[in-house]
CSV table of C-alpha atoms in Angstrom, one decimal:
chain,number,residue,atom,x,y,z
A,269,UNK,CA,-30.3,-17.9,26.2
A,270,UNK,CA,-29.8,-16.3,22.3
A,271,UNK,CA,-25.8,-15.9,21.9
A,272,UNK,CA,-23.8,-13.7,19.6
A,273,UNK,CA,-22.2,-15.9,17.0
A,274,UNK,CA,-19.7,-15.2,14.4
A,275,UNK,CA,-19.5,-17.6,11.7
A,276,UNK,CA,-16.2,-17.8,9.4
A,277,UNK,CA,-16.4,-20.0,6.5
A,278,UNK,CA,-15.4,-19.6,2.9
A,279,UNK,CA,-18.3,-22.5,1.5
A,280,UNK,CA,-21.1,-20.2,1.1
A,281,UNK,CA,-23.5,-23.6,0.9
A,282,UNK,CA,-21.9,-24.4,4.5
A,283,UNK,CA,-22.0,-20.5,6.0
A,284,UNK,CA,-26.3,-21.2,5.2
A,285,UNK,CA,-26.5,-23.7,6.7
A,286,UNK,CA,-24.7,-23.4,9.9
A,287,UNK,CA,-26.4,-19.9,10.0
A,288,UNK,CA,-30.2,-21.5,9.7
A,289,UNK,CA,-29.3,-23.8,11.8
A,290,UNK,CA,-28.2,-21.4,14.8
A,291,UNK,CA,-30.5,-18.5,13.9
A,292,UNK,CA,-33.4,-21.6,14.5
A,293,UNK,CA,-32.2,-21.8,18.0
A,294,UNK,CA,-32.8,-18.0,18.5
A,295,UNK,CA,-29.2,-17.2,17.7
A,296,UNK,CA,-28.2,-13.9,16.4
A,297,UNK,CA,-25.2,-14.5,13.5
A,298,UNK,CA,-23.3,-12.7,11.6
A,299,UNK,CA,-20.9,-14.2,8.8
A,300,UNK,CA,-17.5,-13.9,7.5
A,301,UNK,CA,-15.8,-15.6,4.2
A,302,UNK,CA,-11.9,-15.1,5.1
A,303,UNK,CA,-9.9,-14.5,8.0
A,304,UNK,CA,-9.4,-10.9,7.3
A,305,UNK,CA,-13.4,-9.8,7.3
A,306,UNK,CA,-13.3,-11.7,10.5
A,307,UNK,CA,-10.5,-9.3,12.2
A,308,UNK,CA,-12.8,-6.7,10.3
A,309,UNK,CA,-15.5,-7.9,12.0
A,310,UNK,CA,-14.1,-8.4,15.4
A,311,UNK,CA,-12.6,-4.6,16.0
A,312,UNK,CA,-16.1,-3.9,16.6
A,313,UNK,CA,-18.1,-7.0,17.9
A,314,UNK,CA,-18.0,-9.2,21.1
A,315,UNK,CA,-19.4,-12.4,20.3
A,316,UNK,CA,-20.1,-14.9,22.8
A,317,UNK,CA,-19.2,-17.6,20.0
A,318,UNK,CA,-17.0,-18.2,17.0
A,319,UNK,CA,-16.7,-21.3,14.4
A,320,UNK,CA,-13.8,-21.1,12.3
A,321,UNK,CA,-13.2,-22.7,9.2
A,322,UNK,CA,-9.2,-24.2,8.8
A,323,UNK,CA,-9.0,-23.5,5.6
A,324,UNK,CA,-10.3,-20.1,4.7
A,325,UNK,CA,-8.5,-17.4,2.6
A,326,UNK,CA,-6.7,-14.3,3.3
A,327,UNK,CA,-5.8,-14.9,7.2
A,328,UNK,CA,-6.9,-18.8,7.9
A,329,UNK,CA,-8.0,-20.4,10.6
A,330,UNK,CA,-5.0,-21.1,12.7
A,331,UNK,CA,-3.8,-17.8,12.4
A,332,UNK,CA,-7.3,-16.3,13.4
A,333,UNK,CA,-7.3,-18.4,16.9
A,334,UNK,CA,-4.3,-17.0,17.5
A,335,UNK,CA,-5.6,-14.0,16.8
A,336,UNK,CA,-8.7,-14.5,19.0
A,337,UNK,CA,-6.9,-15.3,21.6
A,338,UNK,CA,-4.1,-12.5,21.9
A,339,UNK,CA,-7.3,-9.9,22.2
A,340,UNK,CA,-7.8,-9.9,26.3
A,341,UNK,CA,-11.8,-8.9,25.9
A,342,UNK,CA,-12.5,-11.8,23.8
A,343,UNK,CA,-11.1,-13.9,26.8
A,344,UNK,CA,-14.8,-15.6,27.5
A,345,UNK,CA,-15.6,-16.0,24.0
A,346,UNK,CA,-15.5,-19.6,23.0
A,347,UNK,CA,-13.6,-20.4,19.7
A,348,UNK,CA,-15.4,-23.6,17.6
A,349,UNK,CA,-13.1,-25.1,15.2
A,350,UNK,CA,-15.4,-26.2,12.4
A,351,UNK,CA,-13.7,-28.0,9.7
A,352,UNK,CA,-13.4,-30.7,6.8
A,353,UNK,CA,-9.7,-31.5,7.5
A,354,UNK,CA,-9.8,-32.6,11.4
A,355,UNK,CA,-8.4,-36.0,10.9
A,356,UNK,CA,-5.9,-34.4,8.7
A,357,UNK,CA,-4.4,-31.4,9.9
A,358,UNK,CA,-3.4,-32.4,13.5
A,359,UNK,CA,-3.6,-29.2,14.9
A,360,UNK,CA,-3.2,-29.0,19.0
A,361,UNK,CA,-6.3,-27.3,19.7
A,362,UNK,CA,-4.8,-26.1,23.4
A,363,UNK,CA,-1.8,-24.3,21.3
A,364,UNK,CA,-4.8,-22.3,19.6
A,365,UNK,CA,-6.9,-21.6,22.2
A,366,UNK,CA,-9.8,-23.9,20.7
A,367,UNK,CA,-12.5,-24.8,22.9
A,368,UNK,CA,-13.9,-27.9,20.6
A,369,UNK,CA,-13.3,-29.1,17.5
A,370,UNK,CA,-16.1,-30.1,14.8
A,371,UNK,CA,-16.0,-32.3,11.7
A,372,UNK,CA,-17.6,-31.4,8.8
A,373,UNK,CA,-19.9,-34.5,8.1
A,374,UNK,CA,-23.5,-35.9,8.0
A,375,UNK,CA,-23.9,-35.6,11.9
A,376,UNK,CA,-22.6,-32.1,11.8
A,377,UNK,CA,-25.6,-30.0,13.1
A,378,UNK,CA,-26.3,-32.5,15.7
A,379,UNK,CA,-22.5,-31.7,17.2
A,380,UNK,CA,-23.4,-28.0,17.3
A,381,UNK,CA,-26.1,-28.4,19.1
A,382,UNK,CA,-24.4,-30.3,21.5
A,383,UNK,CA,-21.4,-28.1,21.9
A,384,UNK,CA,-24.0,-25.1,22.1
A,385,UNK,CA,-26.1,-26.5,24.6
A,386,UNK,CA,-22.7,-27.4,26.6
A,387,UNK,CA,-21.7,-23.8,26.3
A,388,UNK,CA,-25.2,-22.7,27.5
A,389,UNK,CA,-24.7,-25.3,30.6
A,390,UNK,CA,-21.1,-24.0,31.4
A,391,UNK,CA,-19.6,-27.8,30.9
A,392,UNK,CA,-17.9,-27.5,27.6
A,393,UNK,CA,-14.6,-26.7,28.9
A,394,UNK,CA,-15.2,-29.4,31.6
A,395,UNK,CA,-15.1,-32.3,29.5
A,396,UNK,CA,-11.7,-34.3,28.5
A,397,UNK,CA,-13.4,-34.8,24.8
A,398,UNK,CA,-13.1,-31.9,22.9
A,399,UNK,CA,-13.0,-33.4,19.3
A,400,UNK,CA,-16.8,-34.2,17.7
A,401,UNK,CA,-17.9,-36.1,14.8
A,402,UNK,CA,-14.4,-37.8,14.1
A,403,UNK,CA,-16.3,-41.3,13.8
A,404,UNK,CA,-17.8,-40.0,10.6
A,405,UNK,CA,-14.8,-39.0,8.5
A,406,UNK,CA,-11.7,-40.5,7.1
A,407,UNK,CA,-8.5,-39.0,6.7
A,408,UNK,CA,-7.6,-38.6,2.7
A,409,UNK,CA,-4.0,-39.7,1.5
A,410,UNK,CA,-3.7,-36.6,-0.9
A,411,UNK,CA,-5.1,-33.9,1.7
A,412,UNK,CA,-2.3,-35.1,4.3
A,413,UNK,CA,0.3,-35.3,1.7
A,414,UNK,CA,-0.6,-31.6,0.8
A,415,UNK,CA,-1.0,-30.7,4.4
A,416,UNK,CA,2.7,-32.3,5.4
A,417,UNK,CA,3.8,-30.2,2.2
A,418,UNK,CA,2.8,-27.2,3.7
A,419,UNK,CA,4.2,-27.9,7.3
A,420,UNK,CA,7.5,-28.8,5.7
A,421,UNK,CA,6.9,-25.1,3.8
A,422,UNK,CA,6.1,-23.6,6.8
A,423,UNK,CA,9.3,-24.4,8.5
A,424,UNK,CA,11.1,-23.1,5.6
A,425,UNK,CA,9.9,-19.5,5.8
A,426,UNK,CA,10.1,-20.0,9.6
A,427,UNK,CA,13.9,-20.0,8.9
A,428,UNK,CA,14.2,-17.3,6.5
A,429,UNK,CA,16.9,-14.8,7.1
A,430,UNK,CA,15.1,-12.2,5.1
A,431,UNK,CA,11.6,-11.0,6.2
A,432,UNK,CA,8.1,-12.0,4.3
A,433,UNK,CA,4.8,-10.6,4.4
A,434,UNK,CA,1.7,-11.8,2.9
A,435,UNK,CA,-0.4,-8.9,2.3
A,436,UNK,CA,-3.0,-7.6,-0.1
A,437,UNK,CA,-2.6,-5.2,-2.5
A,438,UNK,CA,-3.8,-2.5,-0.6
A,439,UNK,CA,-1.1,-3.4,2.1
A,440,UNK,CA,-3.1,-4.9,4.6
A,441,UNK,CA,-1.0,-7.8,6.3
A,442,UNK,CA,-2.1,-11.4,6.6
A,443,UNK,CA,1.1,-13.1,7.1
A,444,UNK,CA,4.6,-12.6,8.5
A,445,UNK,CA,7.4,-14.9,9.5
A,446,UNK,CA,9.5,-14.6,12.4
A,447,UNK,CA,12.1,-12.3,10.9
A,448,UNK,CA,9.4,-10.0,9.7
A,449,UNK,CA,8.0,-10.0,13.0
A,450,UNK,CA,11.8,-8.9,14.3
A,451,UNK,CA,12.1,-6.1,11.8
A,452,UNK,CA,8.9,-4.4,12.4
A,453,UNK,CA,9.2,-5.3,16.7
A,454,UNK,CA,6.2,-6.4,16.7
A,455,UNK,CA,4.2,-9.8,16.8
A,456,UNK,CA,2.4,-11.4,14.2
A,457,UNK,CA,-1.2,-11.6,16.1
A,458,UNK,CA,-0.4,-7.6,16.6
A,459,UNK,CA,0.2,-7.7,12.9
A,460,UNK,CA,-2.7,-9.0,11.6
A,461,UNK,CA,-5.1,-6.6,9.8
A,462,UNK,CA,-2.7,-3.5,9.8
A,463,UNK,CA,-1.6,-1.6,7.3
A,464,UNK,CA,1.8,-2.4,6.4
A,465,UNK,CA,3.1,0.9,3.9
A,466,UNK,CA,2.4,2.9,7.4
A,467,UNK,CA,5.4,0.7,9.1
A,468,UNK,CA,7.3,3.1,6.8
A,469,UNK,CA,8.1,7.0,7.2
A,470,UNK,CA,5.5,9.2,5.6
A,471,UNK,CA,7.5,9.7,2.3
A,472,UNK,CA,7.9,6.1,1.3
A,473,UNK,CA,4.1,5.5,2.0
A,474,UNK,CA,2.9,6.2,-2.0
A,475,UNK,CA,6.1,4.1,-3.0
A,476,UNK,CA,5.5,1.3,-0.6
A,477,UNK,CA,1.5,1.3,-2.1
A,478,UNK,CA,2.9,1.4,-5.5
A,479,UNK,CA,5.4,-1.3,-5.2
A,480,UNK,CA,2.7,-3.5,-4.5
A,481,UNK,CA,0.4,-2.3,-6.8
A,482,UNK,CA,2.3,-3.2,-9.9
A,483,UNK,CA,3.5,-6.0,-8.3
A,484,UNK,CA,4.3,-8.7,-11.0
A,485,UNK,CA,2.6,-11.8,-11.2
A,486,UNK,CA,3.9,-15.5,-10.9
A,487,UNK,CA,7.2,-15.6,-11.9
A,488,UNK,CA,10.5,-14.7,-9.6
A,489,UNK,CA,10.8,-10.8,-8.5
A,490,UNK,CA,14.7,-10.0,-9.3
A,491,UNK,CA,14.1,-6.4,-8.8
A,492,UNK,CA,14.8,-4.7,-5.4
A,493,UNK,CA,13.1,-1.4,-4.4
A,494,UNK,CA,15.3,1.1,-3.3
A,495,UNK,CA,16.6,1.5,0.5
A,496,UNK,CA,13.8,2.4,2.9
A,497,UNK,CA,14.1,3.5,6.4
A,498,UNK,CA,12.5,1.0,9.0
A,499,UNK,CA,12.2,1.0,12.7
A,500,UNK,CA,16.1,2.3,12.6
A,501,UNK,CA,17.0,-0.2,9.7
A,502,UNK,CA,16.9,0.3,6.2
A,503,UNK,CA,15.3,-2.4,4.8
A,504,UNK,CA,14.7,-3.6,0.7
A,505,UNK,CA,11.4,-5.0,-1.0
A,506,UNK,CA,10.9,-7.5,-3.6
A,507,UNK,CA,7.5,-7.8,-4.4
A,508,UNK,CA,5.2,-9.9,-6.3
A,509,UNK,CA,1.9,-11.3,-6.5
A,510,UNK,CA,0.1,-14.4,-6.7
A,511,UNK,CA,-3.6,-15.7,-8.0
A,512,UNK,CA,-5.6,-17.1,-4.7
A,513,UNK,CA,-8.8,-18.3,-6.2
A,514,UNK,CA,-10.5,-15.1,-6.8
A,515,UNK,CA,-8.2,-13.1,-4.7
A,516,UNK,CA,-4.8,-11.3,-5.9
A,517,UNK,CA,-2.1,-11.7,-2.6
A,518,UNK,CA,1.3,-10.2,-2.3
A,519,UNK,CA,4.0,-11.3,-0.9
A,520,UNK,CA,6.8,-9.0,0.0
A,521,UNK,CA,10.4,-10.0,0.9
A,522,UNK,CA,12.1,-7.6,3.3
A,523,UNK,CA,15.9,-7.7,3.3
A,524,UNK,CA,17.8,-5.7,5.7
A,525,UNK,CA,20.6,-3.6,4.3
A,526,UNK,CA,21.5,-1.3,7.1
A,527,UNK,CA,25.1,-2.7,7.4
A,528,UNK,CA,25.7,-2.9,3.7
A,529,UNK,CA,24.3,1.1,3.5
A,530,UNK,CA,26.1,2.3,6.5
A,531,UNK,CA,29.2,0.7,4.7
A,532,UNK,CA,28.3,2.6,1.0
A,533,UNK,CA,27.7,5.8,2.9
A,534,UNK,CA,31.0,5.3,5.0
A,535,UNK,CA,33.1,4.9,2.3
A,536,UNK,CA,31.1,7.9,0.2
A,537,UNK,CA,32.1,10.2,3.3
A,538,UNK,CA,36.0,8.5,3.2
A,539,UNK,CA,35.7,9.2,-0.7
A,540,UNK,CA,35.1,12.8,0.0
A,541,UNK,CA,37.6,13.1,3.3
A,542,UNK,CA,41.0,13.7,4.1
A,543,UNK,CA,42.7,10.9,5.7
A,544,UNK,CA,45.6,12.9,7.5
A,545,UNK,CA,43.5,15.6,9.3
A,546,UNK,CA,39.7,14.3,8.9
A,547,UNK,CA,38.9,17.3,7.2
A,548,UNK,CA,36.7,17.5,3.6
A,549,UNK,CA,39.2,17.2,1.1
A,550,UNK,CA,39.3,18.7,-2.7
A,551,UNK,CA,36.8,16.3,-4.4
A,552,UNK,CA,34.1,17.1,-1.8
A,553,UNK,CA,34.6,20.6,-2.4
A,554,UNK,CA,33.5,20.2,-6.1
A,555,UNK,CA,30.1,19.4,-5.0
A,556,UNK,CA,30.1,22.0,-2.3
A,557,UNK,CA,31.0,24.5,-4.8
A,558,UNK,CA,28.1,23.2,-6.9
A,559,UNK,CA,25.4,23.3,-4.2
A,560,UNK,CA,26.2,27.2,-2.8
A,561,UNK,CA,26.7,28.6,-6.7
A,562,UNK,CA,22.8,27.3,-7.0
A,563,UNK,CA,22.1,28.9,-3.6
A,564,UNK,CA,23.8,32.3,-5.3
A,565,UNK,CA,22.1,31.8,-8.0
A,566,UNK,CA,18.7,31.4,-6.2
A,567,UNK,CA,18.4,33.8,-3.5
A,568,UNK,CA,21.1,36.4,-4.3
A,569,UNK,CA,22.8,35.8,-1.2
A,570,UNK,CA,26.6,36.2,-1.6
A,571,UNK,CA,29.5,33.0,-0.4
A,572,UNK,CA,33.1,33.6,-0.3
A,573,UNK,CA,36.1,31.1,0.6
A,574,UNK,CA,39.4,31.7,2.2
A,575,UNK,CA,42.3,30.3,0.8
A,576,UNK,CA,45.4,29.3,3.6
A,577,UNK,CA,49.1,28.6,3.3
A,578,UNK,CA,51.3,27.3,5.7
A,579,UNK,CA,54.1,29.2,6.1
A,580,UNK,CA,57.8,27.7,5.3
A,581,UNK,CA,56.1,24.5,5.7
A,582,UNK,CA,58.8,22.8,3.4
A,583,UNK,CA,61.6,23.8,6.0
A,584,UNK,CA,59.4,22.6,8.9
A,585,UNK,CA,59.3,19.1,6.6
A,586,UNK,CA,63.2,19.0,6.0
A,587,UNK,CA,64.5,19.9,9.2
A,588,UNK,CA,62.0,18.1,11.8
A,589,UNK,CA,60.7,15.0,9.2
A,590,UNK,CA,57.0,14.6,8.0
A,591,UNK,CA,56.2,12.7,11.1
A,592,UNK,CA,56.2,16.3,12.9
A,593,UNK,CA,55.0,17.8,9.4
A,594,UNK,CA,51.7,15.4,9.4
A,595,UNK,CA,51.3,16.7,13.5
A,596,UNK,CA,51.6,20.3,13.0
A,597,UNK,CA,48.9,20.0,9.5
A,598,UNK,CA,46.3,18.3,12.3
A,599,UNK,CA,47.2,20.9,15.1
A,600,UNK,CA,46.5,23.7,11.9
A,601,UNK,CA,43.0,22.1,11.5
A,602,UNK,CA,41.9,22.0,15.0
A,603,UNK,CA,42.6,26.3,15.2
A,604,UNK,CA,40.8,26.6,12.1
A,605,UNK,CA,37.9,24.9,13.4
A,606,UNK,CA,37.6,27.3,16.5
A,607,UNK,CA,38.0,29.8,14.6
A,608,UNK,CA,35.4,29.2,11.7
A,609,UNK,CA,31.6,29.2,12.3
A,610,UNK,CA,29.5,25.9,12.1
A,611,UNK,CA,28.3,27.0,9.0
A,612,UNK,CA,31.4,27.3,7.6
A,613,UNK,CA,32.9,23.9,5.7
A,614,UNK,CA,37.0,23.6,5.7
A,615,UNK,CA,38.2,21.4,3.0
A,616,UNK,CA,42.5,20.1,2.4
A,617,UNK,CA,43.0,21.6,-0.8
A,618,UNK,CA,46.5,19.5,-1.0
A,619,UNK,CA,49.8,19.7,0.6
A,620,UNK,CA,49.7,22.6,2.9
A,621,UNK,CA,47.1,24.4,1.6
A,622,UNK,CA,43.4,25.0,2.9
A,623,UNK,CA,40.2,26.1,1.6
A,624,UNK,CA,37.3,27.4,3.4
A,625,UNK,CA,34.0,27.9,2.3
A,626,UNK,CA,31.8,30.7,4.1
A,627,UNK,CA,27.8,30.8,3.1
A,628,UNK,CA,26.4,33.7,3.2
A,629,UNK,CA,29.3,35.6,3.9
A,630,UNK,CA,30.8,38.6,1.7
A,631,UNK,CA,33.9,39.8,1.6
A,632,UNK,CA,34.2,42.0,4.4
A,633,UNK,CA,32.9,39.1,6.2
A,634,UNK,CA,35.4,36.5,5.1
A,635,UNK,CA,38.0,39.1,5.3
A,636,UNK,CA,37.3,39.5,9.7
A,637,UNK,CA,37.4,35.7,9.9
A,638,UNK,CA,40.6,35.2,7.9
A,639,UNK,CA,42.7,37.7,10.1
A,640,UNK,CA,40.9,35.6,13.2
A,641,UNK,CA,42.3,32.4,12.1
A,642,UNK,CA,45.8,34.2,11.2
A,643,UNK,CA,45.9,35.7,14.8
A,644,UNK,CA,45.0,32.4,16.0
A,645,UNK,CA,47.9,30.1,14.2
A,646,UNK,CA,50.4,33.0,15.2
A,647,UNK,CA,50.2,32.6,19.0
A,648,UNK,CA,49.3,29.0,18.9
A,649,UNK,CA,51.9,26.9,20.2
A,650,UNK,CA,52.9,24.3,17.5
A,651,UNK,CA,55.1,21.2,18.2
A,652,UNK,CA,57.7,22.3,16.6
A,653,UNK,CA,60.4,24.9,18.1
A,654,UNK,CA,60.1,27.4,15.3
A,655,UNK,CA,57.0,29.7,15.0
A,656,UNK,CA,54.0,28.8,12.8
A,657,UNK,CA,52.2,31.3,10.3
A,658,UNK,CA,50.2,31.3,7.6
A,659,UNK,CA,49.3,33.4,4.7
A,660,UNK,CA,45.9,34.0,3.4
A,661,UNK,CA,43.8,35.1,0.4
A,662,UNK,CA,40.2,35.8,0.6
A,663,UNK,CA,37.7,36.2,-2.6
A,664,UNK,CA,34.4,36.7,-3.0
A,665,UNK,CA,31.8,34.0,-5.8
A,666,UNK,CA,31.0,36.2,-8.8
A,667,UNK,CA,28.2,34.7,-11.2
A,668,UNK,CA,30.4,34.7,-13.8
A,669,UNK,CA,33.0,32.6,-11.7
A,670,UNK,CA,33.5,28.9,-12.0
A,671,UNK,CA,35.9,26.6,-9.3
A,672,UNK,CA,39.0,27.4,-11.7
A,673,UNK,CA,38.6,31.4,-11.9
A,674,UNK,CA,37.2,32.2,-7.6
A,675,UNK,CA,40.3,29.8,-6.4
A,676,UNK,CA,42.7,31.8,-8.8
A,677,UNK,CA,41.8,35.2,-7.3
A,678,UNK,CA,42.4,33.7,-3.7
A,679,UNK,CA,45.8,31.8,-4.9
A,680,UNK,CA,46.9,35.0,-6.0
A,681,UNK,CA,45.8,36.8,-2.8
A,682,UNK,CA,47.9,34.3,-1.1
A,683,UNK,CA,50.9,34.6,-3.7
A,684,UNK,CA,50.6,38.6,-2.7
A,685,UNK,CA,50.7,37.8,1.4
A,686,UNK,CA,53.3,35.5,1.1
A,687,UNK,CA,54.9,38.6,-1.3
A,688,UNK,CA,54.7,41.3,1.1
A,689,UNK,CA,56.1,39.3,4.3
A,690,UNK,CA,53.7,36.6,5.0
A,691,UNK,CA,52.0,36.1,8.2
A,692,UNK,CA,49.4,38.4,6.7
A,693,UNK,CA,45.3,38.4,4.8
A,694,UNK,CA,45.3,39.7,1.5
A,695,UNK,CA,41.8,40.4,-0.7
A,696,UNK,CA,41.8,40.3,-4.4
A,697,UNK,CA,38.5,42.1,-6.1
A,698,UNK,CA,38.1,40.8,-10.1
């Protein structure tokens, strides 16, 4: 009965021949020179038969049995090792799922048509012998020294810490180690033929592509790309690229940077917060500042910020220590932060003095949130035996206004509550 056969072979003297010789028989065949036009090949094609070539580029021919065999409705196709290194290599044919294993040799179409007409019988996998044509070949000192060169390799990038993909240019992935595997949560016969740049969010999809496009050639890659998100980690690439015969590979080292980023962005936000109460302190209201004058600037849309003094908070210092000072300074934050809208951002100005910047907000609008938080300190009961207040000054961004002159206006609104009796919201127009 004629059988669908896939032939993968990089020789294109031995992919002929082996085709002639089957398409004699009635075959029908169809041909692939790399591991990669195989997979190709194989998204839409059931053959009944594949012979597979070792030593093939792109994806070889261990990696493609493995393949072969992860795919449930190629389950009944039998997979023909057909190579030149058999007394070499010393593969385990069972680990790959290989139903018989053929040397390359003078005798070599007579061992097809044996294994074929065992197929056609149903006796191939019956037999003990799975190895054919071993009598006529002898194994070659410098193809095992290159082959135990390559296991010893192998265990190497097994035991990387850092992620490697082999890949072409275009990103398609022909190789990964186990900690690549672990970083994209997904196993290397699931790997296989996919693209790797869509492993990343939308955004970093040119830059992935472009990273291995100018990939440099040869030599050692010193140069990290910048942190990319990846299934929840950030990750970084080196890239580079190598001649394989006619083909141009890359190979990409992933390292995973997620602990040393959280750490930078950990200490940015401690850079830009108060340690006492948790709060923004002055230096991140610099940038603040920035970003909302640009906003203004923009759209037209009016900010403000409220300016807030303790009240006698020396006295509260002298008399009950800065143990209780520090305690009533937190207890001040969390009434400020009822009282201010999630769009709002409170910053420590220094000592006992506040700032808060309201978006969007003129001044009759800063000016109803300022009394709330002064109602809200006065009948809020402090730790301390004497009563809390605090004096506020509310000004409104002018496009002539830098950080120096809109803080002025509200110090001196405060200066003036603090002036006529404290306890009190003063507004100061320029």
């Amino acid at each position: 009965m004629a059988k669908q056969i896939l032939v993968v072979d990089d020789n294109p003297v031995v992919l002929k021949l082996v085709s002639e010789v089957l398409k004699k028989k009635g075959h029908s065949v169809r041909t692939a020179e790399d591991g990669l036009i195989a997979i190709n090949i194989l998204d839409g094609y059931l053959p009944d038969i594949i012979f597979v070539d070792l030593l093939i580029p792109k994806i070889n021919g261990e990696m493609l049995c493995k393949f072969i065999r992860s795919k449930p409705y190629l389950d009944n196709t039998y997979v023909i090792i057909f190579s030149g290194i058999v007394t070499e290599v010393g593969v385990d044919l069972h680990s790959l799922g290989a139903d018989a294993f053929i040397a390359k040799g003078k005798n070599s179409t007579d061992h097809i048509q044996t294994v074929l007409e065992k197929i056609e019988n149903k006796t191939l996998r019956q037999f003990e012998t799975m190895n054919y044509g071993f009598e006529d070949v002898f194994p070659r000192d410098a193809t095992v020294g290159l082959l135990n060169y390559k296991k010893h390799l192998e265990v190497i990038i097994d035991n990387l810490s850092d992620g490697l993909i082999e890949l072409t240019p275009e990103g398609i992935i022909l190789f990964t180690n186990p900690a690549a595997e672990a970083l994209l949560s997904i196993s290397q016969k699931q790997l296989l033929g996919r693209n790797f740049c869509t492993f990343f969010q939308k955004e970093y999809h040119k830059y992935s592509l472009e990273l291995l496009k100018n990939a440099p050639q040869g030599h050692r890659q010193m140069n990290e790309s910048k942190p990319m998100p990846l299934k929840e980690r950030f990750v970084t690439l080196k890239v580079f690229s190598i001649k394989d015969g006619p083909h141009t590979i890359c190979i990409a080292l992933i390292h995973d940077v997620t602990e040393h980023k959280q750490l930078h962005e950990k200490l940015k936000l401690l850079s830009k917060t108060d340690l006492l109460t948790g709060v923004y302190n002055r230096r991140a209201f610099d940038e603040f500042f920035v970003k909302e004058t640009n906003i203004v600037r923009r759209y037209k849309e009016p900010f403000s910020i409220i300016l807030i003094d303790i009240d006698k908070f020396k006295d509260i210092n002298d008399s009950l220590g800065h143990n209780i000072g520090d305690d009533v300074l937190r207890e001040a934050v969390k009434v400020f932060n009822l009282q201010i809208r999630q769009v709002d951002f409170l910053f420590r100005w220094g000592g006992d003095e506040f700032v808060i910047l309201l978006p969007k907000t003129d001044i009759e609008g800063a000016q109803i949130i300022a009394e709330r938080i002064r109602s809200a300190i006065e009948t809020y009961k402090f730790p301390v035996p004497t009563s809390v207040t605090v004096s506020l000054g509310v000004s409104l961004f002018q496009l002539n206004d830098d950080i120096h002159t809109l803080v002025k206006r509200a110090d001196d609104a405060v200066y003036q509550s603090k002036t006529d009796g404290r306890n009190r919201v003063s507004v100061l127009l320029p």
